[in-house]
Coordinates of C-alpha atoms in Angstrom, one line a residue:
Chain A
M14 CA 65.4 30.8 15.8
T15 CA 68.5 30.8 13.7
V16 CA 70.4 33.6 12.1
A17 CA 69.2 32.6 8.7
T18 CA 65.5 32.4 9.2
E19 CA 65.7 35.8 10.9
R20 CA 67.3 37.6 8.0
K21 CA 65.4 39.3 5.3
I22 CA 66.3 38.5 1.7
R23 CA 67.9 41.6 0.2
R24 CA 66.2 42.8 -3.0
E25 CA 69.4 42.3 -5.0
D26 CA 69.8 38.7 -3.8
L27 CA 69.0 36.7 -6.9
Y28 CA 70.3 33.4 -5.3
P29 CA 69.0 33.2 -1.8
S30 CA 70.5 30.3 0.2
R31 CA 70.6 29.2 3.9
V32 CA 67.4 31.2 4.3
H33 CA 64.6 28.7 4.1
D34 CA 63.9 25.5 6.0
V35 CA 63.5 23.4 2.8
P36 CA 65.9 23.2 -0.1
A37 CA 65.0 24.5 -3.5
L38 CA 66.3 24.3 -7.1
Q39 CA 66.3 27.4 -9.1
E40 CA 67.4 28.0 -12.7
R41 CA 70.3 30.4 -13.1
E42 CA 69.5 34.0 -14.0
D43 CA 72.8 34.7 -15.6
P44 CA 74.6 33.7 -18.9
V45 CA 77.2 30.9 -18.7
V46 CA 79.4 32.2 -21.5
Y47 CA 79.8 35.9 -21.7
G48 CA 82.4 36.2 -24.5
A49 CA 82.5 35.0 -28.1
E50 CA 84.9 32.9 -30.2
H51 CA 86.8 36.0 -31.4
D52 CA 87.4 37.2 -27.9
G53 CA 90.0 34.6 -27.0
P54 CA 91.7 31.2 -27.6
L55 CA 88.7 29.0 -27.1
R56 CA 87.0 27.6 -30.2
A57 CA 83.3 27.6 -30.7
D58 CA 83.0 24.0 -29.7
H59 CA 84.8 24.7 -26.5
L60 CA 82.4 27.5 -25.7
R61 CA 79.4 25.2 -26.5
R62 CA 80.7 22.5 -24.3
Y63 CA 81.4 24.9 -21.4
E64 CA 77.9 26.3 -21.9
Q65 CA 76.3 22.8 -21.8
F66 CA 78.4 21.0 -19.2
G67 CA 79.9 23.8 -17.1
Y68 CA 83.5 22.7 -17.4
L69 CA 86.4 22.1 -19.8
V70 CA 89.6 20.0 -19.3
F71 CA 92.7 20.8 -21.3
E72 CA 95.3 18.0 -21.1
R73 CA 99.0 18.9 -20.8
M74 CA 98.5 22.7 -21.0
F75 CA 101.7 22.8 -19.0
S76 CA 104.7 20.8 -20.0
A77 CA 106.5 18.1 -17.9
D78 CA 109.3 20.6 -17.3
D79 CA 106.8 23.3 -16.2
V80 CA 105.2 20.8 -13.8
A81 CA 108.6 19.7 -12.4
Q82 CA 109.5 23.3 -11.7
L83 CA 106.1 24.2 -10.2
S84 CA 106.1 21.1 -8.0
R85 CA 109.5 22.1 -6.6
E86 CA 108.1 25.5 -5.8
L87 CA 105.0 24.0 -4.2
E88 CA 107.2 21.8 -1.9
D89 CA 109.3 24.8 -1.1
L90 CA 106.2 26.8 -0.1
R91 CA 104.7 23.9 1.9
S92 CA 107.9 23.1 3.8
N93 CA 108.5 26.8 4.8
P94 CA 107.9 26.7 8.6
E95 CA 106.9 30.4 8.6
M96 CA 104.1 29.6 6.2
A97 CA 102.4 27.0 8.4
D98 CA 101.6 29.5 11.1
R99 CA 100.0 32.1 8.7
P100 CA 96.2 32.3 8.5
E101 CA 96.6 31.6 4.8
A102 CA 97.7 28.0 5.6
I103 CA 95.1 25.3 6.2
T104 CA 96.4 22.2 7.9
E105 CA 95.1 18.6 8.2
P106 CA 93.2 18.2 11.4
D107 CA 95.1 15.0 12.5
S108 CA 98.6 15.4 11.2
G109 CA 99.0 19.2 11.1
E110 CA 100.4 18.9 7.6
T111 CA 99.8 21.9 5.4
R112 CA 96.9 21.0 3.0
S113 CA 96.2 24.4 1.4
I114 CA 97.8 27.8 1.2
F115 CA 95.5 30.7 0.2
A116 CA 96.2 34.0 -1.6
V117 CA 99.2 32.5 -3.5
H118 CA 98.9 35.4 -6.0
R119 CA 99.8 37.9 -3.2
L120 CA 102.9 36.0 -2.1
D121 CA 106.4 37.1 -2.9
H122 CA 107.1 33.6 -4.3
P123 CA 107.8 32.2 -7.8
L124 CA 104.6 30.2 -7.6
S125 CA 102.5 33.3 -7.6
R126 CA 103.2 34.0 -11.3
L127 CA 101.1 30.9 -12.1
C128 CA 98.0 32.7 -11.0
T129 CA 98.3 35.3 -13.8
E130 CA 99.7 33.0 -16.4
Q131 CA 98.6 34.5 -19.7
R132 CA 97.2 31.4 -21.4
V133 CA 94.9 30.9 -18.4
V134 CA 93.8 34.5 -18.0
E135 CA 92.9 34.8 -21.7
I136 CA 90.5 31.9 -21.3
A137 CA 89.0 33.4 -18.2
R138 CA 88.5 36.7 -20.0
Q139 CA 86.9 35.0 -22.9
L140 CA 84.5 33.0 -20.8
L141 CA 83.6 36.0 -18.6
G142 CA 83.5 38.6 -21.3
G143 CA 86.2 41.1 -20.4
D144 CA 88.3 42.3 -17.5
V145 CA 88.8 39.8 -14.6
Y146 CA 90.5 39.8 -11.3
I147 CA 91.5 37.1 -8.9
H148 CA 88.8 36.4 -6.4
Q149 CA 90.7 33.6 -4.7
S150 CA 93.8 31.6 -5.3
R151 CA 95.3 28.7 -3.4
V152 CA 97.6 25.7 -3.8
N153 CA 96.2 22.3 -2.6
Y154 CA 98.1 19.2 -1.6
K155 CA 95.9 16.1 -1.1
R156 CA 98.1 13.4 0.4
G157 CA 98.0 9.8 -0.6
F158 CA 96.8 7.0 1.6
R159 CA 94.7 9.2 3.9
G160 CA 93.5 12.0 1.6
K161 CA 90.1 13.2 2.7
E162 CA 87.0 13.5 0.6
F163 CA 85.4 16.8 -0.2
Y164 CA 81.7 16.7 -0.2
W165 CA 79.5 18.1 -3.1
H166 CA 79.2 21.9 -3.2
S167 CA 78.7 24.8 -5.5
D168 CA 81.6 27.3 -4.9
F169 CA 79.2 30.2 -5.9
E170 CA 76.8 29.2 -3.1
T171 CA 79.5 29.9 -0.5
W172 CA 81.0 33.0 -2.3
H173 CA 77.5 34.5 -2.6
V174 CA 76.3 33.8 0.9
E175 CA 79.5 34.3 2.8
D176 CA 81.5 36.7 0.6
G177 CA 78.8 38.7 -1.2
M178 CA 79.5 37.7 -4.9
P179 CA 76.3 39.0 -6.5
R180 CA 76.0 37.1 -9.8
L181 CA 77.2 34.0 -11.7
R182 CA 80.1 35.5 -13.6
A183 CA 83.2 33.7 -12.2
V184 CA 85.3 30.7 -13.3
S185 CA 87.6 28.4 -11.4
C186 CA 90.8 27.1 -12.9
S187 CA 92.6 24.1 -11.5
I188 CA 96.1 23.5 -12.7
S189 CA 97.1 20.0 -11.8
L190 CA 100.7 19.3 -10.7
T191 CA 100.1 15.6 -10.4
D192 CA 98.3 13.0 -12.5
N193 CA 94.5 12.8 -11.9
T194 CA 93.5 9.2 -12.2
P195 CA 90.0 7.8 -11.5
Y196 CA 91.1 6.5 -8.1
N197 CA 93.3 9.1 -6.4
G198 CA 90.4 11.4 -5.5
P199 CA 90.1 13.5 -8.7
L200 CA 87.7 16.4 -9.0
L201 CA 84.2 15.0 -9.6
L202 CA 81.7 17.2 -11.4
I203 CA 78.0 16.9 -12.2
P204 CA 77.8 18.0 -15.9
G205 CA 75.1 20.6 -16.5
S206 CA 74.6 21.3 -12.8
H207 CA 75.9 24.9 -13.3
K208 CA 72.5 25.8 -14.8
T209 CA 70.7 25.1 -11.5
F210 CA 71.2 26.9 -8.3
V211 CA 70.6 24.7 -5.2
S212 CA 69.4 26.8 -2.3
C213 CA 70.7 25.1 0.8
V214 CA 69.0 24.9 4.2
G215 CA 70.4 26.1 7.6
A216 CA 72.0 29.2 8.9
T217 CA 75.6 30.5 8.7
P218 CA 77.3 30.8 12.0
D219 CA 79.7 33.7 12.6
R220 CA 83.4 33.0 11.8
H221 CA 82.2 29.8 10.2
Y222 CA 85.1 29.9 7.6
E223 CA 87.7 29.0 10.2
K224 CA 86.1 25.5 10.4
S225 CA 84.5 25.2 7.1
L226 CA 87.8 25.1 5.2
K227 CA 88.6 21.9 7.1
R228 CA 85.1 20.4 7.3
Q229 CA 81.9 21.4 5.6
E230 CA 78.7 21.8 7.6
Y231 CA 76.9 24.7 6.0
G232 CA 76.0 25.3 2.4
V233 CA 75.7 21.6 2.0
P234 CA 73.3 20.6 -0.8
D235 CA 70.6 18.1 0.2
D236 CA 70.4 14.5 -1.0
D237 CA 67.3 15.0 -3.2
S238 CA 68.7 17.9 -5.1
L239 CA 72.0 16.1 -5.7
T240 CA 70.1 13.0 -6.9
R241 CA 68.1 15.1 -9.3
L242 CA 71.2 16.8 -10.7
A243 CA 73.2 13.5 -10.9
E244 CA 70.4 11.6 -12.6
R245 CA 70.1 14.4 -15.2
G246 CA 73.8 15.0 -15.8
G247 CA 75.7 11.9 -14.5
I248 CA 79.0 12.2 -12.7
E249 CA 82.3 12.8 -14.5
A250 CA 85.8 13.3 -13.3
A251 CA 88.5 15.8 -14.5
L252 CA 91.2 13.3 -15.4
G253 CA 94.5 13.8 -17.1
P254 CA 98.3 13.8 -16.6
A255 CA 100.1 16.4 -14.5
G256 CA 100.0 19.8 -16.3
S257 CA 96.3 19.5 -17.3
V258 CA 94.0 22.4 -16.6
T259 CA 90.4 22.3 -15.7
F260 CA 88.1 25.3 -16.0
F261 CA 84.8 25.0 -14.2
E262 CA 81.9 27.4 -13.8
C263 CA 81.5 28.8 -10.3
N264 CA 78.1 27.1 -9.8
T265 CA 79.1 23.6 -11.1
M266 CA 78.4 21.1 -8.4
H267 CA 81.7 19.3 -7.6
G268 CA 83.4 17.3 -4.9
S269 CA 86.0 14.6 -4.5
S270 CA 86.2 11.1 -2.9
S271 CA 88.9 10.1 -0.5
N272 CA 92.3 9.1 -1.8
I273 CA 93.6 5.8 -0.4
T274 CA 96.1 5.3 -3.2
P275 CA 99.8 6.0 -2.5
F276 CA 99.6 8.8 -5.1
P277 CA 99.1 12.3 -3.7
R278 CA 97.4 15.1 -5.7
S279 CA 98.4 18.7 -5.8
N280 CA 97.1 21.6 -7.8
C281 CA 97.1 25.3 -8.1
F282 CA 93.5 26.7 -8.0
V283 CA 92.7 30.2 -9.2
V284 CA 89.3 31.8 -9.3
F285 CA 88.7 34.6 -11.8
N286 CA 85.7 37.0 -11.3
H287 CA 84.6 39.7 -13.7
V288 CA 85.4 43.2 -12.5
D289 CA 81.7 44.1 -12.8
N290 CA 80.8 41.3 -10.4
A291 CA 83.0 42.5 -7.5
L292 CA 81.8 41.6 -4.0
V293 CA 79.2 43.4 -2.1
D294 CA 78.2 42.8 1.6
P295 CA 77.8 39.1 2.3
F296 CA 74.2 38.0 1.7
C297 CA 74.1 36.1 5.0
G298 CA 74.3 39.4 6.8
L299 CA 77.5 38.5 8.7
A300 CA 80.9 40.1 8.5
P301 CA 82.8 39.2 5.4
R302 CA 85.5 36.5 5.4
P303 CA 89.1 37.7 5.3
G304 CA 90.7 39.1 2.2
H305 CA 93.0 36.1 1.7
I306 CA 89.9 34.0 1.1
A307 CA 87.9 36.4 -0.9
T308 CA 89.3 39.6 -2.5
R309 CA 87.2 42.6 -1.6
P310 CA 86.8 45.8 -3.6
P311 CA 88.3 47.9 -4.9
V312 CA 89.5 45.4 -7.4
E313 CA 92.0 45.9 -10.2
P314 CA 91.8 43.9 -13.4
I315 CA 94.7 41.6 -14.3
V316 CA 96.7 43.4 -17.1
Chain B
M14 CA 105.2 -4.6 25.8
T15 CA 102.4 -5.6 23.5
V16 CA 100.7 -8.9 23.1
A17 CA 102.2 -9.4 19.7
T18 CA 105.9 -8.9 20.6
E19 CA 105.4 -11.3 23.5
R20 CA 104.1 -14.1 21.4
K21 CA 106.3 -16.7 19.9
I22 CA 105.9 -17.5 16.2
R23 CA 104.4 -21.0 15.9
R24 CA 106.4 -23.4 13.7
E25 CA 103.5 -23.8 11.3
D26 CA 103.0 -20.1 10.9
L27 CA 104.2 -19.5 7.4
Y28 CA 102.9 -15.9 7.3
P29 CA 103.7 -14.2 10.6
S30 CA 102.1 -10.8 11.0
R31 CA 101.6 -8.3 13.8
V32 CA 104.7 -9.8 15.4
H33 CA 107.5 -7.6 14.5
D34 CA 108.1 -3.9 15.0
V35 CA 108.9 -3.3 11.3
P36 CA 106.8 -4.3 8.3
A37 CA 108.1 -6.9 5.9
L38 CA 107.3 -8.2 2.4
Q39 CA 107.4 -11.9 1.9
E40 CA 106.8 -14.0 -1.3
R41 CA 103.8 -16.4 -1.0
E42 CA 104.7 -20.0 -0.2
D43 CA 101.5 -21.4 -1.8
P44 CA 100.2 -21.9 -5.3
V45 CA 97.7 -19.3 -6.7
V46 CA 95.7 -21.7 -8.9
Y47 CA 95.2 -25.2 -7.6
G48 CA 93.0 -26.7 -10.3
A49 CA 93.3 -27.1 -14.0
E50 CA 91.2 -26.1 -17.1
H51 CA 89.3 -29.4 -17.2
D52 CA 88.3 -29.1 -13.5
G53 CA 85.7 -26.4 -14.1
P54 CA 84.2 -23.6 -16.2
L55 CA 87.2 -21.3 -16.3
R56 CA 89.2 -21.3 -19.5
A57 CA 93.0 -21.5 -19.5
D58 CA 93.3 -17.7 -20.1
H59 CA 91.1 -17.1 -17.1
L60 CA 93.3 -19.2 -15.0
R61 CA 96.4 -17.4 -16.3
R62 CA 94.9 -14.0 -15.6
Y63 CA 93.9 -15.1 -12.1
E64 CA 97.4 -16.5 -11.5
Q65 CA 99.0 -13.2 -12.7
F66 CA 96.7 -10.5 -11.3
G67 CA 94.9 -12.2 -8.4
Y68 CA 91.4 -11.5 -9.5
L69 CA 88.8 -12.0 -12.3
V70 CA 85.7 -10.0 -13.1
F71 CA 82.7 -11.5 -15.0
E72 CA 80.2 -9.0 -16.2
R73 CA 76.5 -9.8 -16.0
M74 CA 76.9 -13.3 -14.5
F75 CA 73.5 -12.7 -13.0
S76 CA 70.6 -11.3 -15.2
A77 CA 68.8 -8.1 -14.5
D78 CA 65.8 -10.2 -13.3
D79 CA 68.1 -12.1 -10.9
V80 CA 69.5 -8.8 -9.6
A81 CA 66.0 -7.3 -9.1
Q82 CA 64.9 -10.3 -7.1
L83 CA 68.1 -10.4 -5.0
S84 CA 67.9 -6.7 -4.3
R85 CA 64.3 -7.1 -3.0
E86 CA 65.6 -9.9 -0.8
L87 CA 68.5 -7.8 0.5
E88 CA 66.1 -4.9 1.4
D89 CA 63.8 -7.4 3.1
L90 CA 66.7 -8.6 5.2
R91 CA 68.1 -5.2 6.0
S92 CA 64.7 -3.8 7.0
N93 CA 64.0 -6.6 9.3
P94 CA 64.0 -5.1 12.8
E95 CA 65.0 -8.4 14.4
M96 CA 68.1 -8.6 12.2
A97 CA 69.5 -5.2 13.4
D98 CA 70.0 -6.4 16.9
R99 CA 71.7 -9.6 16.1
P100 CA 75.5 -9.9 16.3
E101 CA 75.6 -10.7 12.6
A102 CA 74.5 -7.2 11.8
I103 CA 77.1 -4.4 11.5
T104 CA 75.7 -0.9 11.7
E105 CA 77.0 2.5 10.5
P106 CA 78.6 4.3 13.5
D107 CA 76.6 7.5 13.0
S108 CA 73.2 6.6 11.5
G109 CA 72.7 3.1 13.0
E110 CA 71.8 1.9 9.5
T111 CA 72.6 -1.8 8.8
R112 CA 75.8 -1.9 6.6
S113 CA 76.6 -5.6 6.6
I114 CA 75.0 -8.8 7.7
F115 CA 77.3 -11.8 8.3
A116 CA 76.6 -15.5 7.9
V117 CA 74.0 -15.1 5.3
H118 CA 74.5 -18.7 4.3
R119 CA 73.2 -19.9 7.6
L120 CA 70.0 -17.8 7.5
D121 CA 66.6 -19.2 6.8
H122 CA 66.1 -16.6 4.1
P123 CA 65.9 -16.8 0.3
L124 CA 69.1 -14.8 -0.1
S125 CA 71.1 -17.5 1.5
R126 CA 70.9 -19.7 -1.6
L127 CA 73.1 -17.2 -3.4
C128 CA 76.1 -18.4 -1.3
T129 CA 75.9 -21.9 -2.8
E130 CA 74.9 -20.8 -6.3
Q131 CA 76.4 -23.6 -8.5
R132 CA 78.0 -21.4 -11.1
V133 CA 80.0 -19.6 -8.4
V134 CA 80.9 -22.7 -6.4
E135 CA 82.2 -24.5 -9.5
I136 CA 84.7 -21.7 -10.1
A137 CA 85.8 -21.7 -6.5
R138 CA 86.3 -25.5 -6.7
Q139 CA 88.4 -25.1 -9.8
L140 CA 90.6 -22.3 -8.4
L141 CA 91.1 -24.1 -5.1
G142 CA 91.5 -27.6 -6.5
G143 CA 88.6 -29.6 -5.0
D144 CA 86.1 -29.5 -2.1
V145 CA 85.4 -26.1 -0.6
Y146 CA 83.3 -24.8 2.3
I147 CA 82.1 -21.3 3.1
H148 CA 84.6 -19.6 5.4
Q149 CA 82.5 -16.4 5.6
S150 CA 79.5 -14.8 3.9
R151 CA 77.9 -11.4 4.2
V152 CA 75.8 -8.9 2.4
N153 CA 77.1 -5.3 2.2
Y154 CA 75.2 -2.1 1.7
K155 CA 77.4 0.9 1.1
R156 CA 75.0 3.9 1.0
G157 CA 75.3 6.8 -1.3
F158 CA 76.4 10.4 -0.3
R159 CA 78.2 9.3 2.9
G160 CA 79.5 5.8 2.1
K161 CA 82.7 5.3 4.0
E162 CA 86.0 4.3 2.6
F163 CA 87.7 0.9 3.4
Y164 CA 91.4 1.1 3.7
W165 CA 93.8 -1.3 2.0
H166 CA 94.1 -4.8 3.4
S167 CA 94.7 -8.4 2.6
D168 CA 91.8 -10.5 3.9
F169 CA 94.1 -13.4 4.4
E170 CA 96.2 -11.4 6.8
T171 CA 93.3 -11.0 9.1
W172 CA 91.9 -14.5 8.6
H173 CA 95.4 -16.0 9.3
V174 CA 96.2 -13.9 12.4
E175 CA 92.7 -13.6 14.0
D176 CA 91.0 -16.8 12.7
G177 CA 93.8 -19.2 12.2
M178 CA 93.6 -19.9 8.4
P179 CA 96.9 -21.7 7.8
R180 CA 97.6 -21.3 4.1
L181 CA 96.7 -19.3 1.0
R182 CA 94.0 -21.5 -0.4
A183 CA 90.8 -19.3 -0.3
V184 CA 89.0 -17.1 -2.7
S185 CA 86.5 -14.3 -2.2
C186 CA 83.5 -13.8 -4.5
S187 CA 81.6 -10.6 -4.7
I188 CA 78.3 -10.6 -6.4
S189 CA 77.3 -7.0 -7.1
L190 CA 73.6 -6.1 -6.8
T191 CA 74.3 -2.5 -8.0
D192 CA 76.4 -0.9 -10.8
N193 CA 80.0 -0.5 -9.9
T194 CA 81.2 2.8 -11.5
P195 CA 84.6 4.4 -11.1
Y196 CA 83.2 6.9 -8.7
N197 CA 80.7 5.2 -6.3
G198 CA 83.5 3.6 -4.2
P199 CA 84.1 0.4 -6.2
L200 CA 86.4 -2.4 -5.1
L201 CA 90.0 -1.3 -5.8
L202 CA 92.6 -3.9 -6.2
I203 CA 96.4 -3.9 -6.6
P204 CA 97.0 -6.4 -9.4
G205 CA 99.7 -9.0 -8.6
S206 CA 99.7 -8.1 -4.9
H207 CA 98.4 -11.6 -4.0
K208 CA 101.9 -12.9 -4.7
T209 CA 103.4 -10.9 -1.8
F210 CA 102.4 -11.2 1.9
V211 CA 102.7 -7.9 3.8
S212 CA 103.6 -8.6 7.4
C213 CA 102.0 -5.8 9.4
V214 CA 103.3 -4.2 12.6
G215 CA 101.4 -3.9 15.9
A216 CA 99.6 -6.3 18.2
T217 CA 96.0 -7.6 18.1
P218 CA 94.0 -6.6 21.1
D219 CA 91.4 -9.0 22.5
R220 CA 87.9 -8.8 21.1
H221 CA 89.3 -6.5 18.5
Y222 CA 86.8 -7.7 15.8
E223 CA 83.9 -5.9 17.5
K224 CA 85.5 -2.6 16.5
S225 CA 87.5 -3.7 13.5
L226 CA 84.5 -4.4 11.4
K227 CA 83.5 -0.8 11.7
R228 CA 87.0 0.7 11.6
Q229 CA 90.4 -0.8 10.9
E230 CA 93.3 -0.2 13.3
Y231 CA 95.3 -3.5 13.2
G232 CA 96.5 -5.5 10.3
V233 CA 96.9 -2.3 8.4
P234 CA 99.7 -2.4 5.7
D235 CA 102.4 0.3 6.0
D236 CA 102.8 3.1 3.4
D237 CA 106.1 1.8 2.0
S238 CA 104.8 -1.7 1.3
L239 CA 101.7 -0.3 -0.4
T240 CA 103.7 2.0 -2.5
R241 CA 105.9 -0.8 -3.7
L242 CA 103.0 -3.0 -4.5
A243 CA 101.1 -0.2 -6.3
E244 CA 104.2 0.9 -8.3
R245 CA 104.6 -2.6 -9.4
G246 CA 101.0 -3.5 -10.2
G247 CA 99.1 -0.3 -10.5
I248 CA 95.6 0.1 -9.1
E249 CA 92.5 -1.3 -10.9
A250 CA 88.8 -1.3 -10.0
A251 CA 86.3 -4.1 -10.3
L252 CA 83.7 -2.3 -12.5
G253 CA 80.6 -3.5 -14.2
P254 CA 76.9 -3.4 -14.2
A255 CA 74.8 -5.0 -11.4
G256 CA 75.0 -8.8 -11.7
S257 CA 78.7 -8.8 -12.3
V258 CA 80.8 -11.1 -10.2
T259 CA 84.4 -10.6 -9.0
F260 CA 86.6 -13.4 -7.7
F261 CA 89.7 -12.3 -5.9
E262 CA 92.5 -14.3 -4.2
C263 CA 92.5 -14.1 -0.4
N264 CA 95.8 -12.2 -0.3
T265 CA 95.0 -9.6 -3.0
M266 CA 95.5 -6.2 -1.5
H267 CA 92.2 -4.3 -1.8
G268 CA 90.2 -1.4 -0.5
S269 CA 87.7 1.2 -1.6
S270 CA 87.3 4.9 -1.5
S271 CA 84.4 6.8 0.0
N272 CA 81.2 7.1 -2.0
I273 CA 79.8 10.7 -2.3
T274 CA 77.7 9.9 -5.3
P275 CA 74.0 9.5 -4.8
F276 CA 74.3 5.9 -6.0
P277 CA 74.6 3.2 -3.2
R278 CA 76.4 0.0 -3.7
S279 CA 75.4 -3.4 -2.4
N280 CA 76.8 -6.9 -2.9
C281 CA 76.8 -10.4 -1.6
F282 CA 80.2 -11.5 -0.5
V283 CA 81.1 -15.2 -0.1
V284 CA 84.5 -16.6 0.9
F285 CA 85.3 -20.2 -0.2
N286 CA 88.1 -22.0 1.5
H287 CA 89.5 -25.4 0.6
V288 CA 88.5 -28.1 3.1
D289 CA 92.1 -29.0 3.7
N290 CA 92.8 -25.4 4.8
A291 CA 90.3 -25.4 7.6
L292 CA 91.0 -23.1 10.6
V293 CA 93.4 -23.9 13.4
D294 CA 94.0 -21.8 16.5
P295 CA 94.4 -18.1 15.6
F296 CA 98.1 -17.3 15.1
C297 CA 97.8 -14.2 17.3
G298 CA 97.3 -16.5 20.3
L299 CA 94.0 -14.9 21.3
A300 CA 90.5 -16.5 21.4
P301 CA 89.0 -17.1 17.9
R302 CA 86.4 -14.7 16.5
P303 CA 82.8 -15.9 16.6
G304 CA 81.6 -18.5 14.1
H305 CA 79.4 -16.1 12.2
I306 CA 82.6 -14.3 11.1
A307 CA 84.8 -17.3 10.5
T308 CA 83.5 -20.9 10.2
R309 CA 85.4 -23.1 12.5
P310 CA 86.0 -26.9 12.1
P311 CA 84.6 -29.4 11.6
V312 CA 83.8 -28.2 8.1
E313 CA 81.5 -29.8 5.5
P314 CA 82.2 -29.4 1.8
I315 CA 79.4 -27.8 -0.3
V316 CA 77.8 -30.5 -2.2

């Protein structure tokens, strides 16, 4: 008997996953857009599109000069030998190269200011309807030639089960520092998938996160559910030149293919969560993941 | 000391590869287009494009009815339990599922007629300037969700080194039985790369082909050469609905990303070689690969 099938579903668990032996699709219980047009910079048509598709792409929100500066800072951070040994750094299994660095917003480094960039935070506040905090931040570097794929997943599924995020009231923001073309492993999304929660099968082993950040094994949606979502919504990519910004709802099913092109991809990824949706005990019943992966209460809104 | 560095370069080896310790780029010694406009169905602008970019895509060369019929035949072939145990069948390392079946043109099966389809052969004859034979044929099935990537390679590099194809006078033809979208792992090509031969480093181990059809390790172009080719020509994909046909020159650098979409890809792949370019002894000095992978002389032109 696995951990998952043993555990009782808590009364406040509106999105149970890794509990049952068969996958299930469930309509979301929460709004998609919490704010209104007058609450921030997004126009009514932006809000409608986000409501319908679960994501928005803004081309060139950052200038070429901004991108050049941010890229230098990213390289400075990645090449810092002290960084590579910290738990915040995730390395490529084969080469040992640093692929991601978590909790950038807590670093004493110029790049950390990007996480609280006003233009971005204002959009997050509008979508989520008020005060937000940073649930997670990281920079990602996906190398060329041998950039690995990332299989389909809903971020919320993991944040709910492993971190204890109660409701669907978070938005991810990806600030691209390189061009996203169709063929260098861009973010793929299933439009409209944010409206359906896919309950995954299987248990969550203890200290799972140490491996899962390199390779996914749990919280993986099943083939039939993905087929249904993709037949309904299709598959789109978040494309655009460096400096483009993608906002996607925390339950939008996404992934990326491998990158065999010579062109690497890097981005800064920030997740905003509404302060009323701060983490509770993880719904899998295990110990929570460390604070650099998921900010735990008490939380302070970004001012 | 490896096999490759030991071997002498034969006088007639115009495209040495897996011989030196450093990679090299070399301009091709052979024409790209051997025939003229009046020799076949391709117009002058088709021939110019092929000459310049190294490939041509014809959308819907086969009708939806043709595709439906061919797909049924492919499934019939793949699901034949006798087929799976034959050396012509290549299976997925993890699932054991049949991924490719070689030498389809020799099978006593309806699908084999596709390899000598007149519309296709006429184009091959025009591009290569006269009588052609089938150097290799296969059907490929790249599953959805977990379809593996294929790294960049020039087919000619392998056919030259491992099979003994002397000159650049062959064309590959891929008849797609499923839609090729940007995101289900389509054929990626580097336009113009057919004009440059990338000499790869490393030796060729004996009976290498038994593994290489599942995973590439030898004849892999280096990062710098790929970067130069891609910066010069960009990266394009052969997209189009099922029934589309792609012709690409035997030295065109190509590959494909992984396929995480639910949509599988299948195609029939036929390589035409000019009868005057029949195989000689492999240039790596090892025993030739089996006949179901590379047709050995004497060769008979398709009539």
